[in-house]
Coordinates of C-alpha atoms in Angstrom, one line a residue:
Chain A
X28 CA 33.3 -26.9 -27.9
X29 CA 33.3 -27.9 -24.4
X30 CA 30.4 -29.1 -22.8
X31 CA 28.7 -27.8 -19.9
X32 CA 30.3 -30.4 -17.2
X33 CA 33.9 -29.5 -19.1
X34 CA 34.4 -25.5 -19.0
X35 CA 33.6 -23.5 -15.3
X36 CA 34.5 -20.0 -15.6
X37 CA 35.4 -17.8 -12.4
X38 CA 35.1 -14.4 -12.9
X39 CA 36.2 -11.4 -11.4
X40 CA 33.7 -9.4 -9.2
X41 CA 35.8 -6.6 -8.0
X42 CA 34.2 -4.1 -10.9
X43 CA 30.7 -4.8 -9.4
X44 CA 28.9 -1.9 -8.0
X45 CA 25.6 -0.3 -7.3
X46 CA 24.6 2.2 -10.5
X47 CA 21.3 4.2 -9.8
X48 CA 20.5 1.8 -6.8
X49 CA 21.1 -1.6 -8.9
X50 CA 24.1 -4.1 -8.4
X51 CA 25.8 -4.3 -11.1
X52 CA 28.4 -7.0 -12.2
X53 CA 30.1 -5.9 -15.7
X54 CA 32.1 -9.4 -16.1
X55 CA 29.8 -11.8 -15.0
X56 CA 26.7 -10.3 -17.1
X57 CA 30.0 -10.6 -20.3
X58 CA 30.5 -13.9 -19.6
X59 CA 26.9 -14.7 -19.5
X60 CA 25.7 -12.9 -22.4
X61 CA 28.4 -14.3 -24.2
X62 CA 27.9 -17.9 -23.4
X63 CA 24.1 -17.0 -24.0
X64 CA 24.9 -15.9 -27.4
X65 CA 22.8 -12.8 -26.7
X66 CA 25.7 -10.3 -26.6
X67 CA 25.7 -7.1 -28.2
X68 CA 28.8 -7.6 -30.6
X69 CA 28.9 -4.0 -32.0
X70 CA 29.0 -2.1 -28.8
X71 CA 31.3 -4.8 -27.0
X72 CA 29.3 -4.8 -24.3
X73 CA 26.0 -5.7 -22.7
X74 CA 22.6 -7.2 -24.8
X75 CA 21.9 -7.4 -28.2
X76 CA 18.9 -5.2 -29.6
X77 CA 19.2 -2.8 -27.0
X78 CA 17.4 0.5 -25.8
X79 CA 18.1 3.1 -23.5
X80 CA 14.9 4.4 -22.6
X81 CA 15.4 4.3 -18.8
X82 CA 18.4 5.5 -18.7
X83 CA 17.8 8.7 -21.1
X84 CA 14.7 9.4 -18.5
X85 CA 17.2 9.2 -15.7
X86 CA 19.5 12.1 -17.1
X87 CA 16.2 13.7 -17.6
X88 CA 15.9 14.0 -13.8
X89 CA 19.3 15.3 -13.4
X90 CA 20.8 11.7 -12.7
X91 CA 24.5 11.7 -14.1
X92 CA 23.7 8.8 -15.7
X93 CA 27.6 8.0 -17.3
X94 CA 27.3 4.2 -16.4
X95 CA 25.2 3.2 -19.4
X96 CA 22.7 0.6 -19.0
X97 CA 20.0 -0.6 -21.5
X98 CA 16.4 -1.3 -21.0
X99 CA 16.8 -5.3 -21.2
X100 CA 20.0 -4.8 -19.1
X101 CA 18.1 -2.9 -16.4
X102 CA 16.1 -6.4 -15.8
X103 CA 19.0 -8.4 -15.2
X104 CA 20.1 -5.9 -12.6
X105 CA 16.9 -5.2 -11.0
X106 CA 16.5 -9.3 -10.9
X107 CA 20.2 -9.6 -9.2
X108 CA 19.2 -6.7 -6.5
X109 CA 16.1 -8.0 -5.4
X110 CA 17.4 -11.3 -4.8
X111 CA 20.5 -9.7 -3.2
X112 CA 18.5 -7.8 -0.9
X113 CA 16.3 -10.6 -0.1
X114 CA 19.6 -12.5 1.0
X115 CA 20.5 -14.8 -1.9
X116 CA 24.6 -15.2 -2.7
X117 CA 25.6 -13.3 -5.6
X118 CA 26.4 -17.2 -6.6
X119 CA 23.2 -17.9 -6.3
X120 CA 21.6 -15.3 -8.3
X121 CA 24.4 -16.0 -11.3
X122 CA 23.2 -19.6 -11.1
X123 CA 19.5 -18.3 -11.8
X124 CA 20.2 -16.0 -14.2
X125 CA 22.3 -18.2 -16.6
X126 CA 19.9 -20.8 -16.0
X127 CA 17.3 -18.4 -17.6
X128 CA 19.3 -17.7 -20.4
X129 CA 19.9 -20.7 -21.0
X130 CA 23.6 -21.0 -20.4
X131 CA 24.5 -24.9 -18.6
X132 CA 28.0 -23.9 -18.2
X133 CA 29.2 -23.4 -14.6
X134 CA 30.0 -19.1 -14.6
X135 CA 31.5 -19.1 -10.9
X136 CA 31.6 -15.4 -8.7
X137 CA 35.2 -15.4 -7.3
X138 CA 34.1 -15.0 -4.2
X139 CA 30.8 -13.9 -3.0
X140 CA 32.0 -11.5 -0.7
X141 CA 32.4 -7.8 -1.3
X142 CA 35.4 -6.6 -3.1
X143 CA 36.7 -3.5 -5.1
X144 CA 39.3 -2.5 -7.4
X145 CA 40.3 0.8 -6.4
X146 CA 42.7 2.9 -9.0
X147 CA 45.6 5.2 -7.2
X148 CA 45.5 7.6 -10.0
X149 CA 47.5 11.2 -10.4
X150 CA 43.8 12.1 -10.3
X151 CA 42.8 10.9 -7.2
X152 CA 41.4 7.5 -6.2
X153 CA 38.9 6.0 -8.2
X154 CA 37.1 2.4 -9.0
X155 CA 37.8 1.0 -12.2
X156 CA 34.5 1.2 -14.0
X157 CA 35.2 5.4 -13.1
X158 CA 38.4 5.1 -14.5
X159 CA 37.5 3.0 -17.5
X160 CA 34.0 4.2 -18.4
X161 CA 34.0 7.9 -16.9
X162 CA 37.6 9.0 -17.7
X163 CA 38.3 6.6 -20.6
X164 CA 41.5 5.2 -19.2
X165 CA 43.0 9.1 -18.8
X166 CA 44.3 9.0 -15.5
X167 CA 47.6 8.2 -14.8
X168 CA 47.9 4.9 -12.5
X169 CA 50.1 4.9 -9.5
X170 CA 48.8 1.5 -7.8
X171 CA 46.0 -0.7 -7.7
X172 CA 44.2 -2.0 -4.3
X173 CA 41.5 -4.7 -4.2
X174 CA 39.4 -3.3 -1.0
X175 CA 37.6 -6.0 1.0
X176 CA 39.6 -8.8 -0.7
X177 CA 41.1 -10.1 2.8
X178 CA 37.7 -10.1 4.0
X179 CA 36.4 -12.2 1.6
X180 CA 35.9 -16.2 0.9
X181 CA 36.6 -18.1 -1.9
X182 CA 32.9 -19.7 -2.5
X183 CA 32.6 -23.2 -2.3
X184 CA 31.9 -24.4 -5.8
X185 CA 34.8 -22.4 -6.7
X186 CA 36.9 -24.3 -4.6
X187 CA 35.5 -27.5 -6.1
X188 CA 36.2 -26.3 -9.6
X189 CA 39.6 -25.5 -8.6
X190 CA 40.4 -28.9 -6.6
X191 CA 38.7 -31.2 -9.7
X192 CA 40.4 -29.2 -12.7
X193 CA 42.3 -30.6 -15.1
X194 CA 43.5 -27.6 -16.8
X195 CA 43.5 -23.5 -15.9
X196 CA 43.5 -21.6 -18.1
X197 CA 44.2 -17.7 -17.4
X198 CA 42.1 -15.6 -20.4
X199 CA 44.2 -12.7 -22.3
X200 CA 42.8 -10.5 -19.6
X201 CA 44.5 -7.4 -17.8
X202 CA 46.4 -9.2 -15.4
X203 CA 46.2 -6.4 -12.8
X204 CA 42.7 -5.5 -13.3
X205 CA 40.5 -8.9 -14.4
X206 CA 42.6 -11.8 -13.0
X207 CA 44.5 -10.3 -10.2
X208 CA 41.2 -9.5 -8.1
X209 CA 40.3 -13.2 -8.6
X210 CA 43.9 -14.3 -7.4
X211 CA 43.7 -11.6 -4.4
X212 CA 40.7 -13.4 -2.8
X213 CA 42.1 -15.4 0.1
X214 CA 43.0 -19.3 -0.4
X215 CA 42.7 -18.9 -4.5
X216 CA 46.0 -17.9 -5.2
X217 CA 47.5 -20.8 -2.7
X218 CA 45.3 -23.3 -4.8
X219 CA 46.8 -22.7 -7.7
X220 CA 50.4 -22.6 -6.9
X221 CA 49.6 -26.2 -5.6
X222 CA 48.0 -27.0 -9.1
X223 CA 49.8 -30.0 -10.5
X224 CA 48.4 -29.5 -13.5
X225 CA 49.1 -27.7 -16.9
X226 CA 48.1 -24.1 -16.0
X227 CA 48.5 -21.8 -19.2
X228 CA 48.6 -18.2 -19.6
X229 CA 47.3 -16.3 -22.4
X230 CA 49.7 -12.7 -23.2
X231 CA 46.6 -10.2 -23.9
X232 CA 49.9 -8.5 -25.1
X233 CA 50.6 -8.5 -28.5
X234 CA 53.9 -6.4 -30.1
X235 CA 53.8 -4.3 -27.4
X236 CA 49.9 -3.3 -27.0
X237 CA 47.0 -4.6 -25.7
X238 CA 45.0 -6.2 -27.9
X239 CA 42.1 -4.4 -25.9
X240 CA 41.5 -2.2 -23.0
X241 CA 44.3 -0.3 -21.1
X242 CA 46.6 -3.5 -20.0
X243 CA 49.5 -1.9 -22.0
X244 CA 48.9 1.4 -20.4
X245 CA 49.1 0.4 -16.8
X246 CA 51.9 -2.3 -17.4
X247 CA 53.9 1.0 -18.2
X248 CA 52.5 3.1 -15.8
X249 CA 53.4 0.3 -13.0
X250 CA 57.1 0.1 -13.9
X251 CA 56.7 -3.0 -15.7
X252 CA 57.6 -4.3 -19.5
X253 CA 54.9 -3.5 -22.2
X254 CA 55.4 -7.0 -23.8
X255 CA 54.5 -10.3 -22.8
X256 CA 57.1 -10.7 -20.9
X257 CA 56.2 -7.7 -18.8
X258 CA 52.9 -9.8 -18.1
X259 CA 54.2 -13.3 -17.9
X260 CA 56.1 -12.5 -14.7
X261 CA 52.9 -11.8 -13.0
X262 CA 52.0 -15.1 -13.9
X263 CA 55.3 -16.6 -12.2
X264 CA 54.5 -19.4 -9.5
X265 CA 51.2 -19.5 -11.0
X266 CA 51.4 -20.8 -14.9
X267 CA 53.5 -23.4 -16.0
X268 CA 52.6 -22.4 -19.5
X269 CA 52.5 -19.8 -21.2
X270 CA 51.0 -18.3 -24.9
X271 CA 52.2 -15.8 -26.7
X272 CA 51.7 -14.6 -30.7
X273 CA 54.2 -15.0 -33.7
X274 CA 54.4 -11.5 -33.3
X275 CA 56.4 -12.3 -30.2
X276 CA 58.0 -15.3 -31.0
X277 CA 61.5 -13.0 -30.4
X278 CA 60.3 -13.2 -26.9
X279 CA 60.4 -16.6 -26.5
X280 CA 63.7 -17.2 -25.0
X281 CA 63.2 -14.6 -22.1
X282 CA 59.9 -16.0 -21.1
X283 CA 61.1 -19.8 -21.0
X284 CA 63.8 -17.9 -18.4
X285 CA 61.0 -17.3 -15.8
X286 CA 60.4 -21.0 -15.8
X287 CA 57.6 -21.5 -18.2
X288 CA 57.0 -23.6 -21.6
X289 CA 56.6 -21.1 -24.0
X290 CA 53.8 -21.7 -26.8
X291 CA 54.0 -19.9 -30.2
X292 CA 50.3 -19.2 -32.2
X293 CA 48.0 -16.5 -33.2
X294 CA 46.2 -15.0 -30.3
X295 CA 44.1 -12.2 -32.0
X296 CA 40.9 -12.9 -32.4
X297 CA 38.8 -11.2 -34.5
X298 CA 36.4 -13.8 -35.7
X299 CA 34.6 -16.3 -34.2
X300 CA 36.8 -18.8 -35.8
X301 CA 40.0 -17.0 -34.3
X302 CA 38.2 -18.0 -30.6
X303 CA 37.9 -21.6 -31.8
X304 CA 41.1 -22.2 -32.9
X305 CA 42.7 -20.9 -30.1
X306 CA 40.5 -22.8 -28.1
X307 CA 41.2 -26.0 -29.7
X308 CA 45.4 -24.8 -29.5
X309 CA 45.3 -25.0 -26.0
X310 CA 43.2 -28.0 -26.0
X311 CA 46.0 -29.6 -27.7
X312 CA 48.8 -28.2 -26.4
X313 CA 47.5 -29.5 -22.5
X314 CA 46.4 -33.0 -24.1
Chain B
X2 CA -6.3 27.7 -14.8
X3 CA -5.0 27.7 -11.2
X4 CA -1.8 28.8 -10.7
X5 CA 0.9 27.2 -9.4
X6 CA 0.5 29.2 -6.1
X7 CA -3.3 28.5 -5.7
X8 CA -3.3 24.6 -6.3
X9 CA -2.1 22.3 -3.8
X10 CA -3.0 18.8 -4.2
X11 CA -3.0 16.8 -1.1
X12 CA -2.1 13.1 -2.7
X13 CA -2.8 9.1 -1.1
X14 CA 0.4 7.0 -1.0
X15 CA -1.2 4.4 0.7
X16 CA -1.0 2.2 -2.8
X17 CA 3.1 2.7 -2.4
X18 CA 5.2 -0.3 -2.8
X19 CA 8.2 -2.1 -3.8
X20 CA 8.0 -4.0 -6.9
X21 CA 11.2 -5.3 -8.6
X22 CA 13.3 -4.0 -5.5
X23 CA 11.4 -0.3 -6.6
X24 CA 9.7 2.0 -4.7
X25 CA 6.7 3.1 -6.6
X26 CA 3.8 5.7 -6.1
X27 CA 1.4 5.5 -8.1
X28 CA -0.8 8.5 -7.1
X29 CA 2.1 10.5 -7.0
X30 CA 2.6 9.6 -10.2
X31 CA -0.8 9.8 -11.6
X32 CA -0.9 13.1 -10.2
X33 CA 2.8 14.5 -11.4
X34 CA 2.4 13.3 -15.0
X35 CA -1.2 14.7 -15.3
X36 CA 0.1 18.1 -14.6
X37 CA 2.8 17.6 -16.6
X38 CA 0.7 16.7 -19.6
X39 CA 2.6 13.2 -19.8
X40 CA 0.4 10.7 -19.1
X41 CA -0.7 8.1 -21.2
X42 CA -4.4 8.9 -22.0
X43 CA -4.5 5.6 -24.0
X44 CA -3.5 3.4 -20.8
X45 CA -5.1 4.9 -18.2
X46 CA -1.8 5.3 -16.2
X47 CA 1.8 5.9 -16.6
X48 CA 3.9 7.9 -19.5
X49 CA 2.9 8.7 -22.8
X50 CA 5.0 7.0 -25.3
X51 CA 5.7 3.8 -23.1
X52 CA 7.4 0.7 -23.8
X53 CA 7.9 -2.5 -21.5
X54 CA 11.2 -4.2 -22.5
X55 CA 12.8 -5.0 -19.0
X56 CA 9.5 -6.2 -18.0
X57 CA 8.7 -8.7 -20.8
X58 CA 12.7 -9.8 -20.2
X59 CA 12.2 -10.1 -16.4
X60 CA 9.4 -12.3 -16.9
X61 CA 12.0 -14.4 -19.2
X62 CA 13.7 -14.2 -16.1
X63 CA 10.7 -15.9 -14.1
X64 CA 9.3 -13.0 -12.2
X65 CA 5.7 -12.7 -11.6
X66 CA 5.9 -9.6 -13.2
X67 CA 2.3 -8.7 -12.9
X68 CA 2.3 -5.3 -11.9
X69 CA 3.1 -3.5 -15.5
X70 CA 5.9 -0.7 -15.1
X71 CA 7.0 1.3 -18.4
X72 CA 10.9 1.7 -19.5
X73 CA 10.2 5.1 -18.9
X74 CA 8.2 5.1 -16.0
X75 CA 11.1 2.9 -14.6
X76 CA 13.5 5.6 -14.3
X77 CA 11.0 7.4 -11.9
X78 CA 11.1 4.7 -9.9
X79 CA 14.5 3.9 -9.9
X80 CA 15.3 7.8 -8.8
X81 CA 12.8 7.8 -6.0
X82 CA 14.1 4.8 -4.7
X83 CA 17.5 5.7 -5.0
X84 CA 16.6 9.1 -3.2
X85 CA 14.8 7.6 -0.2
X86 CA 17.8 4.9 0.3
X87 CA 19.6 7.8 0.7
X88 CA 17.7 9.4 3.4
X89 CA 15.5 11.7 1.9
X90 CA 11.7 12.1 2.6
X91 CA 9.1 11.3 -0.1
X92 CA 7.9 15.1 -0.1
X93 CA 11.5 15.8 -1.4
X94 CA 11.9 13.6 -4.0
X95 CA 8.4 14.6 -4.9
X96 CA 9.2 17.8 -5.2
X97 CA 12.9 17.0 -7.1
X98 CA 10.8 14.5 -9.6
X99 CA 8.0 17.5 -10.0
X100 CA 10.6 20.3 -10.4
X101 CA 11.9 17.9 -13.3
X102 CA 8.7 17.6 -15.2
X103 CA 8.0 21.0 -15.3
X104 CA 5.2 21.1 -12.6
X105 CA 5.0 24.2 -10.5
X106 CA 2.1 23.1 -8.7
X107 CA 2.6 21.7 -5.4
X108 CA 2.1 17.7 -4.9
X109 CA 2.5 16.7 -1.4
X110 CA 2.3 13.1 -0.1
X111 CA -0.6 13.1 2.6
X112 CA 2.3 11.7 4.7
X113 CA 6.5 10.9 4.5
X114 CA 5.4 8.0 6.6
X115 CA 4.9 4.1 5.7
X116 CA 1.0 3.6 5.3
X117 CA -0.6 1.0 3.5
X118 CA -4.0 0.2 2.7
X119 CA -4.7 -3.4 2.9
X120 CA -7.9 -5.0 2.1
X121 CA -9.7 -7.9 4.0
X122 CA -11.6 -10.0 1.1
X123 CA -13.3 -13.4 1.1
X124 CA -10.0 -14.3 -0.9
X125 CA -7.8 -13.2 2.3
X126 CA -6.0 -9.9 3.0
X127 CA -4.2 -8.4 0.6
X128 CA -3.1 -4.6 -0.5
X129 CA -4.9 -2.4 -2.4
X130 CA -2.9 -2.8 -6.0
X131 CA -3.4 -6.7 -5.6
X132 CA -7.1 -6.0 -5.3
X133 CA -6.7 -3.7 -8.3
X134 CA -4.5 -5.3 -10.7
X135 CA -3.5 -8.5 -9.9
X136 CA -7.0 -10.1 -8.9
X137 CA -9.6 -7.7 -10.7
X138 CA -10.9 -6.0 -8.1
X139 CA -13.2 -9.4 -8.2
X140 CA -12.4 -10.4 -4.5
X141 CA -15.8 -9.4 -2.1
X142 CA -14.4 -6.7 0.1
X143 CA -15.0 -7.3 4.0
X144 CA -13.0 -4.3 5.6
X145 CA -10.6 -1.9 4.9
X146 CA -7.4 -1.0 6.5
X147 CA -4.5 1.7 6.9
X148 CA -1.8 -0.2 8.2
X149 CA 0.6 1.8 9.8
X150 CA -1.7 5.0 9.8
X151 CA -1.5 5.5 13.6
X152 CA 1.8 6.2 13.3
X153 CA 2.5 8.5 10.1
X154 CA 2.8 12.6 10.8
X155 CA 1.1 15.1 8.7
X156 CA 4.4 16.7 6.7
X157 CA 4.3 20.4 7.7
X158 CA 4.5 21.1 4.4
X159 CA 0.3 19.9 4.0
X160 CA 0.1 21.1 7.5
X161 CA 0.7 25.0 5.7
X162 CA -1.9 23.6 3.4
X163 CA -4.4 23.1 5.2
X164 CA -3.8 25.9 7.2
X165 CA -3.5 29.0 4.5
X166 CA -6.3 27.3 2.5
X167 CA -9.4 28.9 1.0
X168 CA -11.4 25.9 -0.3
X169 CA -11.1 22.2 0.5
X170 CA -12.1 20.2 -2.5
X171 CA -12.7 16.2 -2.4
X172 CA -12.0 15.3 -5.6
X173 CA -14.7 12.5 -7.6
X174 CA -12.2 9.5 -6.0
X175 CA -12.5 6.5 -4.3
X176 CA -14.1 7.8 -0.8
X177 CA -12.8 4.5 0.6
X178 CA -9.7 3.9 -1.3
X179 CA -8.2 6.9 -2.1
X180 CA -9.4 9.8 0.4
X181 CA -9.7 7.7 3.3
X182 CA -6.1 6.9 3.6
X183 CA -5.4 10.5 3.4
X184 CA -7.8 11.2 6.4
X185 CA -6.0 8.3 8.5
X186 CA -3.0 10.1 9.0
X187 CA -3.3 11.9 12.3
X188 CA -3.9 15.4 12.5
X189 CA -5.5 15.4 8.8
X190 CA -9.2 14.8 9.4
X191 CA -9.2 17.3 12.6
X192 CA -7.7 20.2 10.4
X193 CA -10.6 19.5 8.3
X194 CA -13.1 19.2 10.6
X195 CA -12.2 22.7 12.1
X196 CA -11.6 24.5 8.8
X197 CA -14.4 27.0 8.2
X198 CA -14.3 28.0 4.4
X199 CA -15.9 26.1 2.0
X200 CA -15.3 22.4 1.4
X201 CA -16.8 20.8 -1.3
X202 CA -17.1 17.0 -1.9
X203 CA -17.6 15.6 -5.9
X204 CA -19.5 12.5 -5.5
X205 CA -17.6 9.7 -7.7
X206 CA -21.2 7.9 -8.4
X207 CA -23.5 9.0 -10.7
X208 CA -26.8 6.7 -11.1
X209 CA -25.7 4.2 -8.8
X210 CA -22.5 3.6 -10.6
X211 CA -18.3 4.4 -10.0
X212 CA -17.2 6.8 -13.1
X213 CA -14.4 4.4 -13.1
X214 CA -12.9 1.9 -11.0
X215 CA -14.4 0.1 -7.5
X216 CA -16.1 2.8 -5.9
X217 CA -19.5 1.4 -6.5
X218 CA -18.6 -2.6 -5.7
X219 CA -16.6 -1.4 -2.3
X220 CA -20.1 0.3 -1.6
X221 CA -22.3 -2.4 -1.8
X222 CA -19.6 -4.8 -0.2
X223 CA -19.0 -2.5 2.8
X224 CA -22.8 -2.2 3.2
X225 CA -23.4 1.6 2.1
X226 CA -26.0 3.1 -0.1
X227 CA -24.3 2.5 -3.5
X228 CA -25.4 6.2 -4.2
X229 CA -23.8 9.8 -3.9
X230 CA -25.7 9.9 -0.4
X231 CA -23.9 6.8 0.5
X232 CA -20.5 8.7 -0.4
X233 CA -21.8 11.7 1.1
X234 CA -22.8 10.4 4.7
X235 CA -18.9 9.5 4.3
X236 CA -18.1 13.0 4.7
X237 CA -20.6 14.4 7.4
X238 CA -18.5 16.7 9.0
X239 CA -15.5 17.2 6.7
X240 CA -17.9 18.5 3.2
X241 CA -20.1 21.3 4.0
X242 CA -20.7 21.3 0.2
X243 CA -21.6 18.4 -1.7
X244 CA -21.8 18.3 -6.0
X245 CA -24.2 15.5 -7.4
X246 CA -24.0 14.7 -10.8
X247 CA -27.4 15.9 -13.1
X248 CA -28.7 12.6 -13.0
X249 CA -29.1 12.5 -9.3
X250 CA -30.8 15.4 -8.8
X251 CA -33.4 13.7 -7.2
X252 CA -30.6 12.6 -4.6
X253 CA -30.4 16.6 -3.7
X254 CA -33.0 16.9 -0.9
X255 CA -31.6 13.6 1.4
X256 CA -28.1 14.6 1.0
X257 CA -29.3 18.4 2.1
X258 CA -31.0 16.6 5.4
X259 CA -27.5 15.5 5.9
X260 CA -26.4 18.7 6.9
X261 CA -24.4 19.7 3.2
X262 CA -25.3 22.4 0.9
X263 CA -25.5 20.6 -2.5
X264 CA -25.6 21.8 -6.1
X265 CA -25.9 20.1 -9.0
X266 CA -24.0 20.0 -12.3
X267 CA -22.4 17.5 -14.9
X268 CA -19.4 15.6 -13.1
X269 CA -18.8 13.1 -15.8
X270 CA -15.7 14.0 -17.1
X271 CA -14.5 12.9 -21.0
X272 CA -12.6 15.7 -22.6
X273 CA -10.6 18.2 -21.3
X274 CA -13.5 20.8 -21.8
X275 CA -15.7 18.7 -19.1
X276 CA -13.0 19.2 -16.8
X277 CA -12.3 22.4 -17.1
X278 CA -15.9 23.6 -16.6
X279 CA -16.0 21.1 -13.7
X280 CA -13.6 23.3 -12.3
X281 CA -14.7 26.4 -13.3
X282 CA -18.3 25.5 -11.6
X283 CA -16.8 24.8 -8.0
X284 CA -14.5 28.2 -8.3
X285 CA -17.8 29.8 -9.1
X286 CA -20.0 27.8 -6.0
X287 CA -16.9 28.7 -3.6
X288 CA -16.7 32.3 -4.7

């Protein structure tokens, strides 16, 4: 729908980690393989017509293997690693990859520094992909830390994207665990509060649950509101404009009261049709 | 037939590299899957039952992907790498990967140290797996090599072996490519030359060729009798026993006037029977 020179995408990095020696980067492999059209749609993650050969051999020799990767997954990873190691930018590497596969869009690394989303739990501390892969959201969340964020950089095409945009757009993501890593890297946040621009916020909140993943959870388990609401005032300073479904068209009023233009459609998507029209909502809404 | 307290095999990791960011062994490996009854007959090499999906997709990727690693044989790699980033010695993980498989018998690297064995060719220098697999082993050799030899230790662990050990035997290998690098590492080659039992040498040519693999060409190139008394003079002083296939029984008298007692027997090994009796004849000759 948009054309390569029209969408950049910056992801969060803060879930990256090395798995059996590899670096691994869960969002920006997503947002490739998604772009690439080579996603595996049933499992929701990772590539299509996958195998887990490696990985079963791993448990063999006693590995507890509970990060899953598949055997066409294992190349991107070994591929990002070696050129890691050999000093490449994890920007760099991205580039190379989704040029491989064929993506043209720009998919942008936050930062290219090293940063971590570390879980306070009632279990102890963990990182996210623990939490969400190896205890399937079970603990209990007391806080939420991005380690290394003060350390890091924002990269410099990302501060290009953000100084040429015309529009931002923050995804239906977990606000605390996908978009506020981004926002904790030094100089982003600043950037966008200076945005001029139509900056729109997508609830990933729909009647009170996430549409996916454990935002409603940890919205309630950090003292907040389990609506859109509860997530449009972490978006306050930041988005001008904000999206929300009929569902929640009751909330309307209360979220115009934090300063925002409120926007009314459906935001479930299901289909790929769903993504389009969205898409082409908020194309119109910020024409 | 031997049990797993009266084998040791003494094993070359002079081959070892990184490919893909991986640290692989491939005599160890050789080795570790034979006993294990894993290896892939077909192939020649590596795991029964193999496939090669992140390879083909790291070639998509634009990797010279020339040196062929299995999904399965990947997870090897990826734990021993993993281990040894970590700190721990190759005889550990060798043991750990062994102790995995099933194999009781002891496989210890000739060294934990970094050795490599790099061939000078009319085509320039390069390692011994380049020679092999990459290039052909077409390149005209001109010397051989054990970079970093001078400073590898013998592990105590083949230190024991040697010491407690009733019969040496040099298996039919590569005298050049395979044994030599194991006699490099200091300390190695003196044990030998002072043990006092019986140590037997197979002689890898029969009729003037290799049973498989360079042998022969590296002969001729290096200047030797391409002959089992060319491997044999190899050994003067390390094989007080020497076993010539049938076919070069003529051979028997010059390689006698090298100071070796030598018998004679069929080395060429197809099935699983010809091994075995090659076996059981040197048990019988060292009795």
């Amino acid at each position: 729908m948009l054309g390569s020179d029209e969408l950049t995408v910056v992801v969060n990095t803060a879930d990256d980690d090395r798995f059996y020696g590899l670096h691994v980067s869960p969002d920006l492999d997503t947002v490739m393989y998604t772009l690439a059209g080579v996603s595996n749609v049933e499992m929701g993650w990772g590539l299509a017509s996958e195998s887990f050969r490696t990985l079963e051999r791993l448990k063999e020799y006693g590995v507890d293997a509970w990060f899953n990767l598949g055997d066409l997954d294992l190349a991107t990873h070994l591929y990002r690693t070696k050129m890691l190691d050999e000093g490449k930018t994890l920007s760099e590497v991205c580039q190379q990859l989704a040029k491989s596969l064929g993506v043209a869009h720009k998919i942008l690394p936050a930062t290219d520094g090293s940063i971590k989303t570390m879980l306070e739990t009632q279990d102890g501390t963990m990182s996210f992909q623990e939490y969400f892969v190896k205890n399937r959201c079970e603990p209990i969340i007391k806080s939420i830390d991005f380690d290394g964020s003060p350390n890091c950089t924002v990269t410099p095409e990302v501060r290009q994207a953000i100084l040429n945009m015309d529009l931002l757009v923050f995804c239906p993501s977990n606000p605390f665990v996908s978009l506020a890593p981004i926002l904790s890297v030094p100089g982003i946040k600043e950037m966008i509060e200076t945005f001029s621009g139509k900056s729109i916020g997508v609830s990933p909140i729909v009647g009170g649950e996430a549409i996916k993943g454990p935002a409603a959870k940890m919205l309630k388990e950090l003292g907040y509101d389990v609506s859109s609401v509860g997530v449009a005032r972490q978006y306050v300073g930041l988005c001008n404009t904000f999206i929300i479904d009929q569902k929640d068209v009751a909330l309307k009023e209360e979220i115009e009261a934090l300063g925002m233009d409120v926007f009314v459609t459906q935001t479930i998507m299901e289909t790929d049709q769903d993504k389009k029209q969205l898409a082409e909502y908020i194309l119109e809404i910020s024409a």
